[in-house]
Structure formats: structure tokens, C-alpha cells
PDB file of C-alpha atoms in Angstrom:
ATOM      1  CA  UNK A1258      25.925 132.806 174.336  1.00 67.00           C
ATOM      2  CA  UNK A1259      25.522 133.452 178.098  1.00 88.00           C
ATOM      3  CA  UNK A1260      22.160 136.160 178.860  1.00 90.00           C
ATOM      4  CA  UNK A1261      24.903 139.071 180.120  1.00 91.00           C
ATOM      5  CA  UNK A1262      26.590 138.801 176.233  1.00 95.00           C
ATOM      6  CA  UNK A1263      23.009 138.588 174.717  1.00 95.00           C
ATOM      7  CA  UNK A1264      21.318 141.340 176.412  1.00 95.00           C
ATOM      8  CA  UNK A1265      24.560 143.305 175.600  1.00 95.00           C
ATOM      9  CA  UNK A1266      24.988 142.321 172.023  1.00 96.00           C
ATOM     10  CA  UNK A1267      21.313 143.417 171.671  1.00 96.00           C
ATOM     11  CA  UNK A1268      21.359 146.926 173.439  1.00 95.00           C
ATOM     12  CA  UNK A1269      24.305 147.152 171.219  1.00 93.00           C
ATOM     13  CA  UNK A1270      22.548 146.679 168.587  1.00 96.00           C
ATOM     14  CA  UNK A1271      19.091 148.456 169.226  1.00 94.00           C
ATOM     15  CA  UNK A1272      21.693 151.465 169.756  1.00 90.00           C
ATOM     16  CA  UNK A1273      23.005 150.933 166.268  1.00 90.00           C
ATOM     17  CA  UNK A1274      19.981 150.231 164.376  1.00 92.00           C
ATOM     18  CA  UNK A1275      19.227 153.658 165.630  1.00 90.00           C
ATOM     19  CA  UNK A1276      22.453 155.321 164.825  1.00 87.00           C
ATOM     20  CA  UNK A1277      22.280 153.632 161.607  1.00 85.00           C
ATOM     21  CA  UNK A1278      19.050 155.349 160.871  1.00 87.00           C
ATOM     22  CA  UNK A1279      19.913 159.101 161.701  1.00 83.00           C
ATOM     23  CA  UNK A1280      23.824 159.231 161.232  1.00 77.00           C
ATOM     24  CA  UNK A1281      25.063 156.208 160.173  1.00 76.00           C
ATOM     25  CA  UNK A1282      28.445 154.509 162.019  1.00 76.00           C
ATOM     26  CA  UNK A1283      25.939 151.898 164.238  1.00 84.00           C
ATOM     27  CA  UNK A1284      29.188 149.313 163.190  1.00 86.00           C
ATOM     28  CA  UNK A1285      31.171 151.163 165.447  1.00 81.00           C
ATOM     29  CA  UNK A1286      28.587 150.122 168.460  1.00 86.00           C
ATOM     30  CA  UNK A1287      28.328 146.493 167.416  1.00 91.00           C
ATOM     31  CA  UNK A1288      31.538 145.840 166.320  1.00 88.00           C
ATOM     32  CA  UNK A1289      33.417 145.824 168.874  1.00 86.00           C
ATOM     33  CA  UNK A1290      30.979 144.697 171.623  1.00 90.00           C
ATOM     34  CA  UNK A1291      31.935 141.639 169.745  1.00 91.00           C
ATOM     35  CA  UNK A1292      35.339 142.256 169.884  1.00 86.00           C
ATOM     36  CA  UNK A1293      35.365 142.506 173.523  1.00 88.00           C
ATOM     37  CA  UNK A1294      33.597 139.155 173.880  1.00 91.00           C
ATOM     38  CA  UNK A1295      36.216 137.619 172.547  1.00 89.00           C
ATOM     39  CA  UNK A1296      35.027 137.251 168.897  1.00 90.00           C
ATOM     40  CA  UNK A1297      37.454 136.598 165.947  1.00 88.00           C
ATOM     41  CA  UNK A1298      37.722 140.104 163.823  1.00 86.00           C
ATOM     42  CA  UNK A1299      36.600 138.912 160.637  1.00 87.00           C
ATOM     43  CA  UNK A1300      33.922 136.493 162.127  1.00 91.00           C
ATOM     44  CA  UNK A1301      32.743 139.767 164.272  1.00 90.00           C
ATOM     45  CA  UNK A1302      32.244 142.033 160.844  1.00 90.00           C
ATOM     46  CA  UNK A1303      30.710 139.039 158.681  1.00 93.00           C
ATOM     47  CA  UNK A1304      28.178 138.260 161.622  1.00 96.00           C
ATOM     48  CA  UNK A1305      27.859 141.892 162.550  1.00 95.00           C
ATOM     49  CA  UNK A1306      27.131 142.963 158.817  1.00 94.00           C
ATOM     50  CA  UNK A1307      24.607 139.918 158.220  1.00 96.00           C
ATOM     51  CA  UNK A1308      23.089 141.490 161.753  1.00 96.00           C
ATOM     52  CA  UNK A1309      22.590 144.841 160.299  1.00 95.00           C
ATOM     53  CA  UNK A1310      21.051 144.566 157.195  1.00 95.00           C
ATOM     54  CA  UNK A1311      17.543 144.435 158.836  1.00 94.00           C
ATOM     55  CA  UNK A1312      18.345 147.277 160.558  1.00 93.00           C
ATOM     56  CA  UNK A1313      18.816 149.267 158.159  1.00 92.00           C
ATOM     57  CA  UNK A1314      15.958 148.140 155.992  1.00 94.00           C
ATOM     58  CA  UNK A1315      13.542 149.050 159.096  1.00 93.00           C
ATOM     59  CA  UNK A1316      15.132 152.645 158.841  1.00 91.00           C
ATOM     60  CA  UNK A1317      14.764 152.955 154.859  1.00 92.00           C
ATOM     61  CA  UNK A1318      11.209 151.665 155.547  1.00 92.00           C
ATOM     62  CA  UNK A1319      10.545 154.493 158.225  1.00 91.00           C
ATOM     63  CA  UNK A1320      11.923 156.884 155.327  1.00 91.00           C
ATOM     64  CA  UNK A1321       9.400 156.272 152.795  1.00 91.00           C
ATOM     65  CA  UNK A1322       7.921 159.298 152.882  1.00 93.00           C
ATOM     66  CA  UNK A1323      10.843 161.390 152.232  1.00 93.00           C
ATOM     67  CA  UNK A1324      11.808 158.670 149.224  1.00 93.00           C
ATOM     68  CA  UNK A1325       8.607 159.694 147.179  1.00 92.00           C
ATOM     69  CA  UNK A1326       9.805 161.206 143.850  1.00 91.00           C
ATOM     70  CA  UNK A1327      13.533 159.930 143.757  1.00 92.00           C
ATOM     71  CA  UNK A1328      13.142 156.862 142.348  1.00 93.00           C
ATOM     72  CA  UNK A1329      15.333 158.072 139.160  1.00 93.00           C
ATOM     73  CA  UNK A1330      18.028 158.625 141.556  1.00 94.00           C
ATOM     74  CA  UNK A1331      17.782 155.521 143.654  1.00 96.00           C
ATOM     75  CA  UNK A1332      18.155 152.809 140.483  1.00 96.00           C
ATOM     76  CA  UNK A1333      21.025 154.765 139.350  1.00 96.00           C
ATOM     77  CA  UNK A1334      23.118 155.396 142.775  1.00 97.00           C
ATOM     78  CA  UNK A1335      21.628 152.183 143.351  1.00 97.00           C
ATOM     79  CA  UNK A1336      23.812 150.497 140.844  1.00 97.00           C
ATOM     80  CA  UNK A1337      26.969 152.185 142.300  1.00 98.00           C
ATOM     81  CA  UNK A1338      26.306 151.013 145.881  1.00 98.00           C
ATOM     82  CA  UNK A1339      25.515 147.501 144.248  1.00 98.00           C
ATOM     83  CA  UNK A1340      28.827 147.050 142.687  1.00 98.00           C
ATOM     84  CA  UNK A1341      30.863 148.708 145.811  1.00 97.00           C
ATOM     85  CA  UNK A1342      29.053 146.790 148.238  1.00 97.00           C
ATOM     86  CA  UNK A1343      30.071 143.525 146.195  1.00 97.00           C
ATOM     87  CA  UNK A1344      34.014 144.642 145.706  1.00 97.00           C
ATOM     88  CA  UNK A1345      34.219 145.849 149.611  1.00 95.00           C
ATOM     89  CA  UNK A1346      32.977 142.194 150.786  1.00 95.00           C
ATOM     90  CA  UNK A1347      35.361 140.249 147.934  1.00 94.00           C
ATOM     91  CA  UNK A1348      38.140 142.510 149.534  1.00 91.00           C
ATOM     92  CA  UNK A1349      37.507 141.487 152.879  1.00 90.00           C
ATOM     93  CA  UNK A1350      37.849 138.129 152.565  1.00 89.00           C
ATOM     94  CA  UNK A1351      40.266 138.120 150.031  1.00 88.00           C
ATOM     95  CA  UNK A1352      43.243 141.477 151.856  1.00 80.00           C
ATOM     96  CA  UNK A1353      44.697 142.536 154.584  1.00 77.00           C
ATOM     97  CA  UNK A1354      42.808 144.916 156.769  1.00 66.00           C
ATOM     98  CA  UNK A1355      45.857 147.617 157.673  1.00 75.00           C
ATOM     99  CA  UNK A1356      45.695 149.504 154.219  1.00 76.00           C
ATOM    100  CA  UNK A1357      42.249 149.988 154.221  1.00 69.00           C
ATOM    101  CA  UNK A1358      42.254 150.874 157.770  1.00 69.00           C
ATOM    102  CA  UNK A1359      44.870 153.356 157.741  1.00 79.00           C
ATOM    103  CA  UNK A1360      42.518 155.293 155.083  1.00 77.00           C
ATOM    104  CA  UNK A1361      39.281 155.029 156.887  1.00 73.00           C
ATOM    105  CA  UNK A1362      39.765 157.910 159.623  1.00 81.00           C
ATOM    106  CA  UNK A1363      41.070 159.880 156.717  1.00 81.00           C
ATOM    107  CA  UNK A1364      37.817 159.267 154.627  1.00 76.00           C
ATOM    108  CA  UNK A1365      35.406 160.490 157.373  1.00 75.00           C
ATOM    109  CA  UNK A1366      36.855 163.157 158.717  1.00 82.00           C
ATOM    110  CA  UNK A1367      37.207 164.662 155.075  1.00 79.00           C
ATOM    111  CA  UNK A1368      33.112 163.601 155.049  1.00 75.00           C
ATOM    112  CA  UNK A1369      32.794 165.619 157.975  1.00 77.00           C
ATOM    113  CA  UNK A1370      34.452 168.694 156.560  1.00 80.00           C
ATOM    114  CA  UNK A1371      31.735 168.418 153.521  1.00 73.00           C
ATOM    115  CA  UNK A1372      28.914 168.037 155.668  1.00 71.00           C
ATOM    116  CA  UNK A1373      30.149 171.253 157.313  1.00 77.00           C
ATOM    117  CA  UNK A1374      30.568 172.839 154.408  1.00 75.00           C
ATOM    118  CA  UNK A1375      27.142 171.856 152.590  1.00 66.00           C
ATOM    119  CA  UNK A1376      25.549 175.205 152.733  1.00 73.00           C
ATOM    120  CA  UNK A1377      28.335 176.757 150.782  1.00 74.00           C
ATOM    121  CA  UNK A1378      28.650 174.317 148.687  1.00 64.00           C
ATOM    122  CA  UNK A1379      25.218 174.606 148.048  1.00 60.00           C
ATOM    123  CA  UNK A1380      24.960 178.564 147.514  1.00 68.00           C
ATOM    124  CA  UNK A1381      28.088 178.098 144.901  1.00 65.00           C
ATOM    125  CA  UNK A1382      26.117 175.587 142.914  1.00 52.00           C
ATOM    126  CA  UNK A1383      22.820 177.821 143.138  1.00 55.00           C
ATOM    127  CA  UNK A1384      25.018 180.784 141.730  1.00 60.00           C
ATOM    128  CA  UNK A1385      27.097 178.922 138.499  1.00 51.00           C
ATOM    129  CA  UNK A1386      24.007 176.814 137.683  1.00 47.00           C
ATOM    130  CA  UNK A1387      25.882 173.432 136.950  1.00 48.00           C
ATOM    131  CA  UNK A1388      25.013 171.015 134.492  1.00 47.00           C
ATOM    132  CA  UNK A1389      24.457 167.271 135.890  1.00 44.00           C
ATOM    133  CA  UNK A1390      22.923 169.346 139.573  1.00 55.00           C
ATOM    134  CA  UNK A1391      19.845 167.531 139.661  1.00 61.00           C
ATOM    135  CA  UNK A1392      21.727 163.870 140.222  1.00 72.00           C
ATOM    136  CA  UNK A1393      25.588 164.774 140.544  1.00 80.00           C
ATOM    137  CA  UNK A1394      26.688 163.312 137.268  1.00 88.00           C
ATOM    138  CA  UNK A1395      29.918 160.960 137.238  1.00 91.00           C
ATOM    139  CA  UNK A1396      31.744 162.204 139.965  1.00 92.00           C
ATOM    140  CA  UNK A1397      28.691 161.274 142.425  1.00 95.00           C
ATOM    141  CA  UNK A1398      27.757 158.181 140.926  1.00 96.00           C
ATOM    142  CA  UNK A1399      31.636 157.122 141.231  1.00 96.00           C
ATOM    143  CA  UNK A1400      31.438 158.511 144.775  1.00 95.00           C
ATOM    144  CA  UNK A1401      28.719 156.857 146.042  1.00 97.00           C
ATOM    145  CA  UNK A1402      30.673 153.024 144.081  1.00 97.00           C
ATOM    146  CA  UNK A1403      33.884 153.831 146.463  1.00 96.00           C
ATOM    147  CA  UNK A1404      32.133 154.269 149.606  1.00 95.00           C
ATOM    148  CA  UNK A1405      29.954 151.201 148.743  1.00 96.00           C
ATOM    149  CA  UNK A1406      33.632 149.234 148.686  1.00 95.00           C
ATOM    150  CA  UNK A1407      34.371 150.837 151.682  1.00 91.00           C
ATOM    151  CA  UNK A1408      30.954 149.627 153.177  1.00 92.00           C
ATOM    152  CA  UNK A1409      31.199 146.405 152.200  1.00 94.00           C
ATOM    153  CA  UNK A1410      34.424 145.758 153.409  1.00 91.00           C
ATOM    154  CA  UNK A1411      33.550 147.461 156.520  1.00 85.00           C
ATOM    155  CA  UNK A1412      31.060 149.738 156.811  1.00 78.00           C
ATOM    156  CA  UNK A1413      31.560 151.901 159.738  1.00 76.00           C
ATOM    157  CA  UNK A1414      30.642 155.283 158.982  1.00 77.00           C
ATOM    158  CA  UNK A1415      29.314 154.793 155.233  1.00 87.00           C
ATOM    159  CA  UNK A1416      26.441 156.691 156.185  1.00 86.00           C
ATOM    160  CA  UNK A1417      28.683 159.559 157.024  1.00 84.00           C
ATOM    161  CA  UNK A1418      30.418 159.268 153.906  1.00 87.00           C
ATOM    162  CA  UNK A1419      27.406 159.344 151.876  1.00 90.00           C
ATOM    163  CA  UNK A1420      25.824 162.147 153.459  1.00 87.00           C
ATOM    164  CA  UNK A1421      28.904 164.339 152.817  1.00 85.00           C
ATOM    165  CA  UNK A1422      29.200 163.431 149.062  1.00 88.00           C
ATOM    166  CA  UNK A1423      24.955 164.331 148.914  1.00 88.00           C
ATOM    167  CA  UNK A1424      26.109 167.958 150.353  1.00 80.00           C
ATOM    168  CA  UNK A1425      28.668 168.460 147.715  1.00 81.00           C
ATOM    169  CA  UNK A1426      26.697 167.536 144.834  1.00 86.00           C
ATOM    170  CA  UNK A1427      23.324 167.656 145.072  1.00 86.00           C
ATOM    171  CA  UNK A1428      20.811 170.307 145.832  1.00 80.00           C
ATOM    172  CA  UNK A1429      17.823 169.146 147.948  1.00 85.00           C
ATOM    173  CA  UNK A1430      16.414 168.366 151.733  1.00 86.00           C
ATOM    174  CA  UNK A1431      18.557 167.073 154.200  1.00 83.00           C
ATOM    175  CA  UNK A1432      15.815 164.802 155.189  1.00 87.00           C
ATOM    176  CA  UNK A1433      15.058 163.533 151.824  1.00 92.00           C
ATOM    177  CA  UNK A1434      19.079 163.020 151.302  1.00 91.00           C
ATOM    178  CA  UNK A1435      19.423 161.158 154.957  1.00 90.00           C
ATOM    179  CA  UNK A1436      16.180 158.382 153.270  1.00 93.00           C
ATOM    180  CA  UNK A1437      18.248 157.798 150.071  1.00 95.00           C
ATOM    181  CA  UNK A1438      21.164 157.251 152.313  1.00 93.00           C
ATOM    182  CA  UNK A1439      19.340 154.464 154.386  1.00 93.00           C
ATOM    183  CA  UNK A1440      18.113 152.665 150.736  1.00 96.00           C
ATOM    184  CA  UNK A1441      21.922 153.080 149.675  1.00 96.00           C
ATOM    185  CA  UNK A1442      23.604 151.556 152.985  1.00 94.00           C
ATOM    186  CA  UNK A1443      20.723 148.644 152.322  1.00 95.00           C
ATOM    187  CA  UNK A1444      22.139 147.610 149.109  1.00 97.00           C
ATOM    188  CA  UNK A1445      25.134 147.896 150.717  1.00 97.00           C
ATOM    189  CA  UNK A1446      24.846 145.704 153.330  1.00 95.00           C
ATOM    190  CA  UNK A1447      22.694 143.503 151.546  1.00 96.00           C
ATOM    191  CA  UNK A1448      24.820 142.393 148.734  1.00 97.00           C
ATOM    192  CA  UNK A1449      27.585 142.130 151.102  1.00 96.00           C
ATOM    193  CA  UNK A1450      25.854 140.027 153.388  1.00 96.00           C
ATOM    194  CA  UNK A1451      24.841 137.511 150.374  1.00 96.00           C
ATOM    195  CA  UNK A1452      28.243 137.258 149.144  1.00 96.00           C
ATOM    196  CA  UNK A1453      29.779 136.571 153.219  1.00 95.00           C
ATOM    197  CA  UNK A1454      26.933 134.177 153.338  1.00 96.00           C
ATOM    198  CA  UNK A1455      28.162 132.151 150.161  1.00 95.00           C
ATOM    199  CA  UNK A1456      31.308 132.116 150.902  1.00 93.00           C
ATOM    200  CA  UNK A1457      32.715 132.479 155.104  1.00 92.00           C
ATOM    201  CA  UNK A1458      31.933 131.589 158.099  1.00 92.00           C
ATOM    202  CA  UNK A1459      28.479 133.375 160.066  1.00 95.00           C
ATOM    203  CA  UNK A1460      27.741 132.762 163.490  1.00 96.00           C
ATOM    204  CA  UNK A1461      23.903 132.945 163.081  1.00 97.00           C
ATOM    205  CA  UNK A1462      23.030 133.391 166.781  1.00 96.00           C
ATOM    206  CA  UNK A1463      25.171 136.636 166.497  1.00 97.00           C
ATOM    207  CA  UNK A1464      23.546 137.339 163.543  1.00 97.00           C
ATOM    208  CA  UNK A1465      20.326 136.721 164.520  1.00 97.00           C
ATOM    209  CA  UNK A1466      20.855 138.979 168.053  1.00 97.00           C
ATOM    210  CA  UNK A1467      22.038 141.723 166.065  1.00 97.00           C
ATOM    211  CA  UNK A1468      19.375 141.662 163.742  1.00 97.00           C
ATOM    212  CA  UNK A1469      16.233 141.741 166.325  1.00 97.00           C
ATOM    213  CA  UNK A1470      18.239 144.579 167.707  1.00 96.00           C
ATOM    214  CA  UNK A1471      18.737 146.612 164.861  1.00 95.00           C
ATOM    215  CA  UNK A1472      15.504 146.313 163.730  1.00 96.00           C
ATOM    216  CA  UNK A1473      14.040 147.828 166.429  1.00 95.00           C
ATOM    217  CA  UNK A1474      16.671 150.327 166.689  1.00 93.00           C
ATOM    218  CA  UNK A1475      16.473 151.289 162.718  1.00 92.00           C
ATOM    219  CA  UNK A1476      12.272 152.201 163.419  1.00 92.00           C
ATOM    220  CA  UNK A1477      12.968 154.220 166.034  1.00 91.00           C
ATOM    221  CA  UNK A1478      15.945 156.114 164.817  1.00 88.00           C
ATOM    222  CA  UNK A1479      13.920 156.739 161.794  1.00 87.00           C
ATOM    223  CA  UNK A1480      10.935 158.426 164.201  1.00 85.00           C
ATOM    224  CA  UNK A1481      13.047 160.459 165.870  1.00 83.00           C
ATOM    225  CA  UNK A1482      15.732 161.677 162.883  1.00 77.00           C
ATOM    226  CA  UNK A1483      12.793 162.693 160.228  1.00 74.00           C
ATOM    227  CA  UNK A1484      12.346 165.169 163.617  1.00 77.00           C
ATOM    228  CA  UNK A1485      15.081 166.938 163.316  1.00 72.00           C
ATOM    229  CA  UNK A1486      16.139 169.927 161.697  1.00 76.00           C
ATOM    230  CA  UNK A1487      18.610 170.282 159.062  1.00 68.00           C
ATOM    231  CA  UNK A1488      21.084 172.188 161.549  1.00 76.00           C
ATOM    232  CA  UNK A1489      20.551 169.157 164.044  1.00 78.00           C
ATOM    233  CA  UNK A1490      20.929 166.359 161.924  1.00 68.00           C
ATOM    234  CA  UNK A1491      24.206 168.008 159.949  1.00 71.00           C
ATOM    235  CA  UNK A1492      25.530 169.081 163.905  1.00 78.00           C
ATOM    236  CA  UNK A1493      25.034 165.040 164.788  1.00 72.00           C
ATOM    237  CA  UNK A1494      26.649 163.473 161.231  1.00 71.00           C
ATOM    238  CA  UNK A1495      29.654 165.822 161.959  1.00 76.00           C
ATOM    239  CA  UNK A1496      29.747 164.797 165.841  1.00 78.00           C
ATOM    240  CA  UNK A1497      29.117 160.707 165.287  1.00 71.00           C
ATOM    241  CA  UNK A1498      31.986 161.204 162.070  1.00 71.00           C
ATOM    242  CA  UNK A1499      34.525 162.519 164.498  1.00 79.00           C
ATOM    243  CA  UNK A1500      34.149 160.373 166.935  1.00 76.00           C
ATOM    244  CA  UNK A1501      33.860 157.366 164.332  1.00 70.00           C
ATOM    245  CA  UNK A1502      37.247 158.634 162.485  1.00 74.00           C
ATOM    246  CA  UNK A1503      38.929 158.674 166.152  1.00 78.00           C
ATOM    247  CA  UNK A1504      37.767 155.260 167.400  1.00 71.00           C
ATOM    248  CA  UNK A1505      38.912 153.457 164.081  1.00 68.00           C
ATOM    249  CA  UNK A1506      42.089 155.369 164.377  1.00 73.00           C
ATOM    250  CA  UNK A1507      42.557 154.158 167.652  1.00 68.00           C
TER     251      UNK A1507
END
């Protein structure tokens, strides 16, 4: 790697460690800075992903606080995430990307509209008292196991995703839903980064760029979005989603 493609590879990914930690859709940053340094698509999301995970571990870490008392729901959207994050990375090495991709803008742009909609959604819940509120029952749990496929074969934008399936079915603080959402896009990347290890190609200096970077970036994003206030950090998951549905469509 020449210094020009390291320093950019790592403001990249300093940029997406933070995204990562407020938003989610940081893959959209790294990605293709790699792509436009002439790295090999597949190579680029294996070594990218790898990159990431302790990026988004930093930002989970910077989270704690907000994690305290959710353990319940962590193990069991944990084991969603787990299994999705496995299936996404199988997929990628194993299909074509053109299905998959054609869905994508689809899938966060209809995250978007439930992010927008999360207050409603919210006061409907609050008025028919629904049974399974407290974690989201199946339909969350089998939620959260899709976008982990979609994360692991990918993972632009899971973050997105997630936060607009936590505004449809559960009831609680933005802030405390944006922490679970950092532990979530860990296992995420984590598993898939095991299995790509295992089984492809990694181009460890990559790797290793990407993951100084989004270390850093993950602790600071975390600072900054525990900050913000629910109307902020909704405003920026809708903005980053848009834009993130666009450039993958694109």
C-alpha cells in the first residue's frame, strides 16, 4: 500500500467507525474507497468486514451505559443476529451479488419510513396494549435474523435496518435502542468475519488499516451520538438511510 491509499483507507475508516456508531452504513465509506483503489469486490467486503468488526465493538463498548438492564434482550436478539450473520457470509461466497443487491435500496428506504414513523407506531402500541411489547415477540426476533443475513452478506446500512424494526416493535429510549444495535451489528460482523476468515481470501494490511481506523472512529461516534436527542439521532438514521439506499442503487 502506497501512504496516499493508507492515509485514505484510514480517514475512511475513522469516518465509518463513527458512522457505524451513531447511524450505522460506515460500509458505504469504506467500501468503496477500496473499490476505487482498484480492489477486487469480494476481496474489498471480506477485508472491509474483517476491518470493521473492531469498530464496532469500540462503539458497543462506548454504549455500556445505555446496555444496563437489557441483557434478556441481547442473548435472545443475539441469537437471531448470530445465525443471520452466519447465512449472509455463506451467501456471499457461495451467490451472485445482483439479487441481493437489487433488494437492498428497497430494504432501507422501507427502514427509513419506520424510523419516521416510530412515534406513531409507538402511541398505537401504548393505546392496544400488545402482548409480546416488552421484546417484540417472533416477528422481531425473525426481523432482526434477516437483516443479520443481509449484514453478513453485506452489511451496509444494517444499522439502519435495525433501528427501524426497534421503532416498530419495541417501546423504549432511542439511545438505549441505538447500544443494542451496536452489540447486534457486533455479532454480526463478528461471526461473519470468522467464517470469511476460514474460508476466502483477506488482505490483512487492509484489514488491519481499517480496523485502527474504525476503532477510533467507533469511540468517538459513540461520545458524540449518546449526545443527541431522540429527534436528532432519528433526523440522521433517516438522512444516512437515504443516502445509503441511493448510493447502493447507483
Amino acid at each position: 500500500m502506497q501512504a496516499l491509499e493508507t492515509v485514505a483507507i484510514a480517514a475512511a475508516a475513522v469516518a465509518a467507525g463513527g458512522i457505524n456508531a451513531v447511524v450505522g452504513s460506515g460500509t458505504l465509506i469504506t467500501f468503496p474507497t477500496l473499490l476505487a483503489f482498484g480492489y477486487p469486490p469480494v476481496l474489498a467486503n471480506v477485508s472491509n468486514t474483517i476491518g470493521l468488526v473492531p469498530g464496532v465493538i469500540s462503539a458497543a463498548y462506548g454504549y455500556r451505559a445505555e446496555l444496563k438492564g437489557q441483557r434478556r434482550r441481547l442473548i435472545r436478539l443475539g441469537l437471531a443476529s448470530l445465525l443471520g450473520g452466519v447465512a449472509g457470509a455463506v451467501l456471499l461466497l457461495k451467490l451472485s451479488a445482483d439479487t441481493f443487491r437489487a433488494a437492498v435500496p428497497v430494504l432501507i428506504l422501507l427502514a427509513c419510513a419506520l424510523v419516521l414513523l416510530q412515534p406513531r407506531i409507538q402511541k398505537w402500541l401504548a393505546r392496544r396494549d400488545a402482548r409480546g411489547r416488552a421484546n417484540g415477540g417472533a416477528p422481531l426476533w425473525a426481523g432482526v435474523m434477516v437483516t443479520g443475513v443481509y449484514g453478513g452478506y453485506f452489511g451496509a446500512a444494517q444499522g439502519v435496518l435495525l433501528m427501524g424494526l426497534f421503532g416498530s416493535f419495541l417501546r423504549d429510549d432511542l439511545q438505549r435502542l441505538n447500544a443494542v444495535k451496536n452489540v447486534l451489528a457486533s455479532i454480526v460482523n463478528g461471526v461473519a468475519a470468522v467464517v470469511f476468515i476460514a474460508v476466502t481470501t483477506v488482505d490483512w494490511t487492509v484489514a488491519g488499516v481499517i480496523a485502527l481506523g474504525s476503532t477510533a472512529g467507533g469511540l468517538i461516534g459513540a461520545r458524540v451520538g449518546r449526545r443527541l436527542s431522540p429527534a436528532v439521532l432519528r433526523g440522521l438514521i433517516v438522512v444516512v438511510g437515504v443516502t445509503a439506499a441511493v448510493a447502493v442503487a447507483i
